[in-house]
Amino acid sequence: MLQKVEICGVDTSGLPLLSSAESEQLMRRLKEGDRQAREQFIVGNMRLVLSLVKRFWAKNANADDVFQAGCIGLLKAIDNFDLDVGVRFSTYAVPMILGEIKRYLRDGNSLRVSRSIRDTAYKVLKTREKLEEEDKEATIERIAQAMQVQQREVVYALDAISDPVSLFEPVYNKSGDTLMLMDQIYDEKNNDEVWTEHAALSEAMEQLDEREKKILFLRYFEGKTQTEISEEVGISQAQVSRLEKNAISSIRSNIGYDS
């Protein structure tokens, strides 16, 4: 992050530096509604934002996100600055820029984890360390057994303290071809098998008569009870129940799911 030159599409190496006179002149013009002066003033003070952002390199945060937070602080400072106060703009802006960056790092870039979950995660890490010292493979199952808890509690605790990772985080780069994390995620809901099942289900639904289709739609898509359906369709609840069961049985038979 320290070597990053372009942040949020801005070439930081080419940012201009305003003199005190230029800064005051542009501030007066932008306060009068001059949009061009406002843009020049913002760009002219991005070096100030960048200098403050550099204080947070060690936070392991995304440079673009931290810079954006700083720019939000800059805009707030511009909108609230009073020329009659008698202080330099940079003196007024620094606390607001820092405040916005710290707010982002505290609230916007982290997940709040309860004390009990953190305690469990700490015990998991200590148990794993102990197992490894004994030359044992520290599997989730062994950790759970040693702690006398269920495996899902171990997994949940470890997931809770893991740092969030962007889907656009590069995990491999060679010869200009970048492989991102999202490229390695498998979509279990939209694979060939699921699409085949959906096609088979649609075809099986077409074999039903219109009343059976309507009953299934009202029952499983709108979540209505059999009694509500009977009033809407105009038949008894017992008939609705029978038609529903017959329709489901027919669908199962047509897609090869007969029990």
mmCIF file of C-alpha atoms in Angstrom:
data_model
loop_
_atom_site.group_PDB
_atom_site.id
_atom_site.type_symbol
_atom_site.label_atom_id
_atom_site.label_comp_id
_atom_site.label_asym_id
_atom_site.label_seq_id
_atom_site.Cartn_x
_atom_site.Cartn_y
_atom_site.Cartn_z
ATOM 1 C CA MET A 1 0.000 0.000 0.000
ATOM 2 C CA LEU A 2 2.906 2.342 0.750
ATOM 3 C CA GLN A 3 4.089 2.219 -2.886
ATOM 4 C CA LYS A 4 0.628 2.924 -4.321
ATOM 5 C CA VAL A 5 0.764 5.953 -6.627
ATOM 6 C CA GLU A 6 -2.745 5.869 -8.123
ATOM 7 C CA ILE A 7 -5.536 5.918 -5.553
ATOM 8 C CA CYS A 8 -9.209 5.958 -6.585
ATOM 9 C CA GLY A 9 -8.088 6.794 -10.135
ATOM 10 C CA VAL A 10 -6.097 9.813 -8.920
ATOM 11 C CA ASP A 11 -2.412 10.045 -9.817
ATOM 12 C CA THR A 12 -1.126 11.227 -6.449
ATOM 13 C CA SER A 13 2.324 11.981 -7.846
ATOM 14 C CA GLY A 14 0.847 14.745 -9.989
ATOM 15 C CA LEU A 15 -1.367 16.451 -7.423
ATOM 16 C CA PRO A 16 -0.960 20.261 -7.407
ATOM 17 C CA LEU A 17 0.048 22.258 -4.344
ATOM 18 C CA LEU A 18 -1.807 25.503 -3.607
ATOM 19 C CA SER A 19 -0.124 28.560 -2.137
ATOM 20 C CA SER A 20 -1.829 30.335 0.764
ATOM 21 C CA ALA A 21 -2.975 33.128 -1.563
ATOM 22 C CA GLU A 22 -4.369 30.692 -4.134
ATOM 23 C CA SER A 23 -6.126 28.718 -1.426
ATOM 24 C CA GLU A 24 -7.795 31.812 0.037
ATOM 25 C CA GLN A 25 -8.847 33.095 -3.388
ATOM 26 C CA LEU A 26 -10.380 29.770 -4.412
ATOM 27 C CA MET A 27 -12.153 29.451 -1.058
ATOM 28 C CA ARG A 28 -13.790 32.857 -1.482
ATOM 29 C CA ARG A 29 -14.894 31.991 -5.019
ATOM 30 C CA LEU A 30 -16.316 28.580 -4.079
ATOM 31 C CA LYS A 31 -18.237 30.110 -1.177
ATOM 32 C CA GLU A 32 -19.858 32.373 -3.764
ATOM 33 C CA GLY A 33 -20.981 29.292 -5.731
ATOM 34 C CA ASP A 34 -18.159 28.966 -8.267
ATOM 35 C CA ARG A 35 -18.166 25.203 -9.067
ATOM 36 C CA GLN A 36 -14.895 25.351 -11.004
ATOM 37 C CA ALA A 37 -13.167 26.971 -8.039
ATOM 38 C CA ARG A 38 -14.613 24.283 -5.771
ATOM 39 C CA GLU A 39 -13.182 21.508 -7.953
ATOM 40 C CA GLN A 40 -9.783 23.227 -8.091
ATOM 41 C CA PHE A 41 -9.784 23.670 -4.325
ATOM 42 C CA ILE A 42 -10.660 20.007 -3.728
ATOM 43 C CA VAL A 43 -7.897 18.756 -6.035
ATOM 44 C CA GLY A 44 -5.487 21.269 -4.546
ATOM 45 C CA ASN A 45 -6.055 19.873 -1.062
ATOM 46 C CA MET A 46 -5.839 16.181 -1.925
ATOM 47 C CA ARG A 47 -2.169 16.239 -0.939
ATOM 48 C CA LEU A 48 -3.334 17.140 2.552
ATOM 49 C CA VAL A 49 -5.657 14.105 2.544
ATOM 50 C CA LEU A 50 -2.874 11.883 1.238
ATOM 51 C CA SER A 51 -0.441 13.027 3.929
ATOM 52 C CA LEU A 52 -2.991 12.083 6.611
ATOM 53 C CA VAL A 53 -3.901 8.786 4.953
ATOM 54 C CA LYS A 54 -0.241 7.725 5.144
ATOM 55 C CA ARG A 55 -0.519 7.666 8.927
ATOM 56 C CA PHE A 56 -2.789 4.649 8.612
ATOM 57 C CA TRP A 57 -0.672 2.472 6.295
ATOM 58 C CA ALA A 58 -0.025 0.069 9.191
ATOM 59 C CA LYS A 59 -3.762 -0.513 9.712
ATOM 60 C CA ASN A 60 -3.789 -2.999 6.814
ATOM 61 C CA ALA A 61 -6.784 -1.200 5.322
ATOM 62 C CA ASN A 62 -7.563 -0.699 1.645
ATOM 63 C CA ALA A 63 -5.789 2.464 0.458
ATOM 64 C CA ASP A 64 -8.621 3.460 -1.895
ATOM 65 C CA ASP A 65 -11.249 3.164 0.837
ATOM 66 C CA VAL A 66 -9.216 5.121 3.391
ATOM 67 C CA PHE A 67 -8.479 7.848 0.822
ATOM 68 C CA GLN A 68 -12.178 8.101 -0.033
ATOM 69 C CA ALA A 69 -13.033 8.468 3.653
ATOM 70 C CA GLY A 70 -10.437 11.227 3.916
ATOM 71 C CA CYS A 71 -11.914 13.012 0.897
ATOM 72 C CA ILE A 72 -15.344 12.896 2.540
ATOM 73 C CA GLY A 73 -13.791 14.629 5.543
ATOM 74 C CA LEU A 74 -12.242 17.195 3.199
ATOM 75 C CA LEU A 75 -15.618 17.951 1.592
ATOM 76 C CA LYS A 76 -17.248 18.349 5.000
ATOM 77 C CA ALA A 77 -14.484 20.735 6.026
ATOM 78 C CA ILE A 78 -14.956 22.796 2.855
ATOM 79 C CA ASP A 79 -18.711 23.041 3.366
ATOM 80 C CA ASN A 80 -18.400 24.070 7.033
ATOM 81 C CA PHE A 81 -15.350 26.336 6.878
ATOM 82 C CA ASP A 82 -15.950 29.959 7.856
ATOM 83 C CA LEU A 83 -13.631 32.505 6.258
ATOM 84 C CA ASP A 84 -14.237 34.943 9.105
ATOM 85 C CA VAL A 85 -12.829 32.598 11.781
ATOM 86 C CA GLY A 86 -9.283 33.705 11.005
ATOM 87 C CA VAL A 87 -7.550 30.285 10.849
ATOM 88 C CA ARG A 88 -5.940 28.515 7.929
ATOM 89 C CA PHE A 89 -8.147 26.000 6.134
ATOM 90 C CA SER A 90 -5.657 23.168 6.678
ATOM 91 C CA THR A 91 -5.739 23.789 10.452
ATOM 92 C CA TYR A 92 -9.524 23.464 10.390
ATOM 93 C CA ALA A 93 -9.637 20.539 7.942
ATOM 94 C CA VAL A 94 -7.098 18.155 9.510
ATOM 95 C CA PRO A 95 -9.268 17.114 12.510
ATOM 96 C CA MET A 96 -12.293 16.564 10.256
ATOM 97 C CA ILE A 97 -10.339 14.469 7.754
ATOM 98 C CA LEU A 98 -8.757 12.400 10.527
ATOM 99 C CA GLY A 99 -12.129 11.980 12.210
ATOM 100 C CA GLU A 100 -13.727 10.638 9.027
ATOM 101 C CA ILE A 101 -10.866 8.188 8.429
ATOM 102 C CA LYS A 102 -10.985 6.933 12.018
ATOM 103 C CA ARG A 103 -14.770 6.568 11.810
ATOM 104 C CA TYR A 104 -14.399 4.478 8.670
ATOM 105 C CA LEU A 105 -11.724 2.263 10.214
ATOM 106 C CA ARG A 106 -13.782 1.818 13.373
ATOM 107 C CA ASP A 107 -17.257 1.295 11.923
ATOM 108 C CA GLY A 108 -17.196 0.815 8.193
ATOM 109 C CA ASN A 109 -14.336 -1.595 7.705
ATOM 110 C CA SER A 110 -14.804 -4.077 10.520
ATOM 111 C CA LEU A 111 -17.317 -6.505 11.941
ATOM 112 C CA ARG A 112 -18.382 -6.244 15.557
ATOM 113 C CA VAL A 113 -17.853 -9.522 17.372
ATOM 114 C CA SER A 114 -19.383 -10.197 20.776
ATOM 115 C CA ARG A 115 -17.154 -10.776 23.813
ATOM 116 C CA SER A 116 -18.353 -14.375 24.263
ATOM 117 C CA ILE A 117 -17.491 -15.292 20.670
ATOM 118 C CA ARG A 118 -14.056 -13.668 20.981
ATOM 119 C CA ASP A 119 -13.437 -15.656 24.155
ATOM 120 C CA THR A 120 -14.412 -18.869 22.384
ATOM 121 C CA ALA A 121 -12.159 -18.014 19.461
ATOM 122 C CA TYR A 122 -9.266 -17.357 21.869
ATOM 123 C CA LYS A 123 -9.792 -20.783 23.472
ATOM 124 C CA VAL A 124 -9.910 -22.388 20.021
ATOM 125 C CA LEU A 125 -6.567 -20.814 19.094
ATOM 126 C CA LYS A 126 -4.997 -21.919 22.375
ATOM 127 C CA THR A 127 -6.331 -25.463 21.919
ATOM 128 C CA ARG A 128 -5.049 -25.603 18.364
ATOM 129 C CA GLU A 129 -1.636 -24.428 19.502
ATOM 130 C CA LYS A 130 -1.564 -27.083 22.228
ATOM 131 C CA LEU A 131 -2.499 -29.865 19.791
ATOM 132 C CA GLU A 132 0.201 -28.747 17.365
ATOM 133 C CA GLU A 133 2.768 -28.772 20.180
ATOM 134 C CA GLU A 134 1.816 -32.407 20.767
ATOM 135 C CA ASP A 135 2.471 -33.117 17.062
ATOM 136 C CA LYS A 136 -1.215 -33.780 16.460
ATOM 137 C CA GLU A 137 -3.174 -32.545 13.476
ATOM 138 C CA ALA A 138 -5.349 -29.715 14.793
ATOM 139 C CA THR A 139 -8.544 -30.568 12.918
ATOM 140 C CA ILE A 140 -11.868 -28.951 13.743
ATOM 141 C CA GLU A 141 -13.075 -32.281 15.128
ATOM 142 C CA ARG A 142 -10.107 -32.648 17.503
ATOM 143 C CA ILE A 143 -10.343 -29.054 18.680
ATOM 144 C CA ALA A 144 -14.053 -29.487 19.395
ATOM 145 C CA GLN A 145 -13.402 -32.712 21.320
ATOM 146 C CA ALA A 146 -10.659 -31.113 23.393
ATOM 147 C CA MET A 147 -12.891 -28.142 24.220
ATOM 148 C CA GLN A 148 -15.968 -30.340 24.686
ATOM 149 C CA VAL A 149 -18.051 -28.221 22.350
ATOM 150 C CA GLN A 150 -19.774 -28.860 19.037
ATOM 151 C CA GLN A 151 -17.761 -28.496 15.840
ATOM 152 C CA ARG A 152 -20.017 -25.746 14.513
ATOM 153 C CA GLU A 153 -19.108 -23.582 17.521
ATOM 154 C CA VAL A 154 -15.431 -23.875 16.632
ATOM 155 C CA VAL A 155 -16.059 -23.001 12.976
ATOM 156 C CA TYR A 156 -18.332 -20.080 13.883
ATOM 157 C CA ALA A 157 -15.826 -18.611 16.340
ATOM 158 C CA LEU A 158 -12.937 -18.805 13.858
ATOM 159 C CA ASP A 159 -15.042 -17.269 11.070
ATOM 160 C CA ALA A 160 -16.101 -14.424 13.367
ATOM 161 C CA ILE A 161 -12.544 -13.246 14.006
ATOM 162 C CA SER A 162 -11.381 -13.618 10.408
ATOM 163 C CA ASP A 163 -10.780 -10.380 8.523
ATOM 164 C CA PRO A 164 -13.287 -9.716 5.713
ATOM 165 C CA VAL A 165 -11.767 -10.154 2.253
ATOM 166 C CA SER A 166 -12.909 -8.365 -0.888
ATOM 167 C CA LEU A 167 -14.196 -10.561 -3.723
ATOM 168 C CA PHE A 168 -11.962 -8.474 -5.986
ATOM 169 C CA GLU A 169 -8.828 -9.298 -3.965
ATOM 170 C CA PRO A 170 -6.169 -10.608 -6.401
ATOM 171 C CA VAL A 171 -4.893 -14.054 -5.404
ATOM 172 C CA TYR A 172 -2.681 -14.744 -8.416
ATOM 173 C CA ASN A 173 -1.022 -12.589 -11.025
ATOM 174 C CA LYS A 174 1.201 -13.759 -13.865
ATOM 175 C CA SER A 175 2.013 -12.104 -17.168
ATOM 176 C CA GLY A 176 -0.676 -9.520 -16.605
ATOM 177 C CA ASP A 177 -3.443 -12.096 -16.038
ATOM 178 C CA THR A 178 -4.981 -11.456 -12.627
ATOM 179 C CA LEU A 179 -7.018 -14.115 -10.860
ATOM 180 C CA MET A 180 -9.364 -12.690 -8.230
ATOM 181 C CA LEU A 181 -10.972 -14.401 -5.263
ATOM 182 C CA MET A 182 -14.400 -14.266 -6.918
ATOM 183 C CA ASP A 183 -12.999 -16.314 -9.832
ATOM 184 C CA GLN A 184 -12.411 -19.224 -7.434
ATOM 185 C CA ILE A 185 -15.858 -19.230 -5.828
ATOM 186 C CA TYR A 186 -18.085 -22.086 -6.914
ATOM 187 C CA ASP A 187 -21.780 -21.309 -7.340
ATOM 188 C CA GLU A 188 -23.629 -24.323 -5.984
ATOM 189 C CA LYS A 189 -27.025 -22.866 -6.873
ATOM 190 C CA ASN A 190 -26.411 -22.386 -10.581
ATOM 191 C CA ASN A 191 -24.483 -25.445 -11.737
ATOM 192 C CA ASP A 192 -25.509 -27.763 -14.576
ATOM 193 C CA GLU A 193 -27.214 -30.215 -12.249
ATOM 194 C CA VAL A 194 -29.427 -27.517 -10.734
ATOM 195 C CA TRP A 195 -30.345 -26.131 -14.131
ATOM 196 C CA THR A 196 -31.295 -29.634 -15.279
ATOM 197 C CA GLU A 197 -33.492 -30.091 -12.216
ATOM 198 C CA HIS A 198 -35.193 -26.751 -12.813
ATOM 199 C CA ALA A 199 -35.900 -27.671 -16.423
ATOM 200 C CA ALA A 200 -37.314 -31.051 -15.366
ATOM 201 C CA LEU A 201 -39.487 -29.384 -12.696
ATOM 202 C CA SER A 202 -40.855 -26.851 -15.187
ATOM 203 C CA GLU A 203 -41.690 -29.620 -17.632
ATOM 204 C CA ALA A 204 -43.410 -31.639 -14.873
ATOM 205 C CA MET A 205 -45.451 -28.594 -13.844
ATOM 206 C CA GLU A 206 -46.730 -28.279 -17.401
ATOM 207 C CA GLN A 207 -48.283 -31.730 -17.094
ATOM 208 C CA LEU A 208 -50.654 -30.477 -14.363
ATOM 209 C CA ASP A 209 -54.085 -29.034 -15.069
ATOM 210 C CA GLU A 210 -54.739 -25.344 -14.437
ATOM 211 C CA ARG A 211 -56.459 -25.872 -11.078
ATOM 212 C CA GLU A 212 -53.555 -27.944 -9.738
ATOM 213 C CA LYS A 213 -51.073 -25.301 -10.935
ATOM 214 C CA LYS A 214 -53.058 -22.565 -9.203
ATOM 215 C CA ILE A 215 -53.263 -24.519 -5.946
ATOM 216 C CA LEU A 216 -49.494 -25.117 -5.896
ATOM 217 C CA PHE A 217 -48.829 -21.455 -6.749
ATOM 218 C CA LEU A 218 -51.083 -20.188 -3.970
ATOM 219 C CA ARG A 219 -49.721 -22.754 -1.509
ATOM 220 C CA TYR A 220 -45.957 -22.527 -2.122
ATOM 221 C CA PHE A 221 -45.380 -19.150 -3.792
ATOM 222 C CA GLU A 222 -47.899 -17.001 -1.910
ATOM 223 C CA GLY A 223 -47.781 -19.086 1.289
ATOM 224 C CA LYS A 224 -51.545 -19.403 1.737
ATOM 225 C CA THR A 225 -53.188 -22.073 3.877
ATOM 226 C CA GLN A 226 -55.402 -24.788 2.432
ATOM 227 C CA THR A 227 -58.417 -23.091 4.025
ATOM 228 C CA GLU A 228 -57.597 -19.768 2.328
ATOM 229 C CA ILE A 229 -57.089 -21.547 -0.992
ATOM 230 C CA SER A 230 -60.418 -23.388 -0.670
ATOM 231 C CA GLU A 231 -62.224 -20.050 -0.284
ATOM 232 C CA GLU A 232 -60.427 -18.538 -3.278
ATOM 233 C CA VAL A 233 -60.795 -21.539 -5.587
ATOM 234 C CA GLY A 234 -64.301 -22.404 -4.448
ATOM 235 C CA ILE A 235 -63.805 -25.983 -3.287
ATOM 236 C CA SER A 236 -63.552 -27.655 0.107
ATOM 237 C CA GLN A 237 -60.345 -27.762 2.139
ATOM 238 C CA ALA A 238 -60.331 -31.564 1.816
ATOM 239 C CA GLN A 239 -60.411 -31.249 -1.983
ATOM 240 C CA VAL A 240 -57.550 -28.742 -1.886
ATOM 241 C CA SER A 241 -55.512 -31.165 0.228
ATOM 242 C CA ARG A 242 -56.211 -34.053 -2.144
ATOM 243 C CA LEU A 243 -55.396 -32.034 -5.274
ATOM 244 C CA GLU A 244 -52.196 -30.715 -3.696
ATOM 245 C CA LYS A 245 -51.015 -34.217 -2.795
ATOM 246 C CA ASN A 246 -51.898 -35.555 -6.253
ATOM 247 C CA ALA A 247 -50.065 -32.695 -7.967
ATOM 248 C CA ILE A 248 -46.921 -33.207 -5.887
ATOM 249 C CA SER A 249 -47.057 -36.961 -6.468
ATOM 250 C CA SER A 250 -47.388 -36.369 -10.218
ATOM 251 C CA ILE A 251 -44.400 -34.005 -10.232
ATOM 252 C CA ARG A 252 -42.234 -36.437 -8.272
ATOM 253 C CA SER A 253 -43.146 -39.212 -10.684
ATOM 254 C CA ASN A 254 -42.376 -37.120 -13.783
ATOM 255 C CA ILE A 255 -38.914 -36.069 -12.539
ATOM 256 C CA GLY A 256 -38.028 -39.540 -11.228
ATOM 257 C CA TYR A 257 -38.290 -38.798 -7.503
ATOM 258 C CA ASP A 258 -40.838 -41.473 -6.677
ATOM 259 C CA SER A 259 -40.351 -42.860 -3.167
#
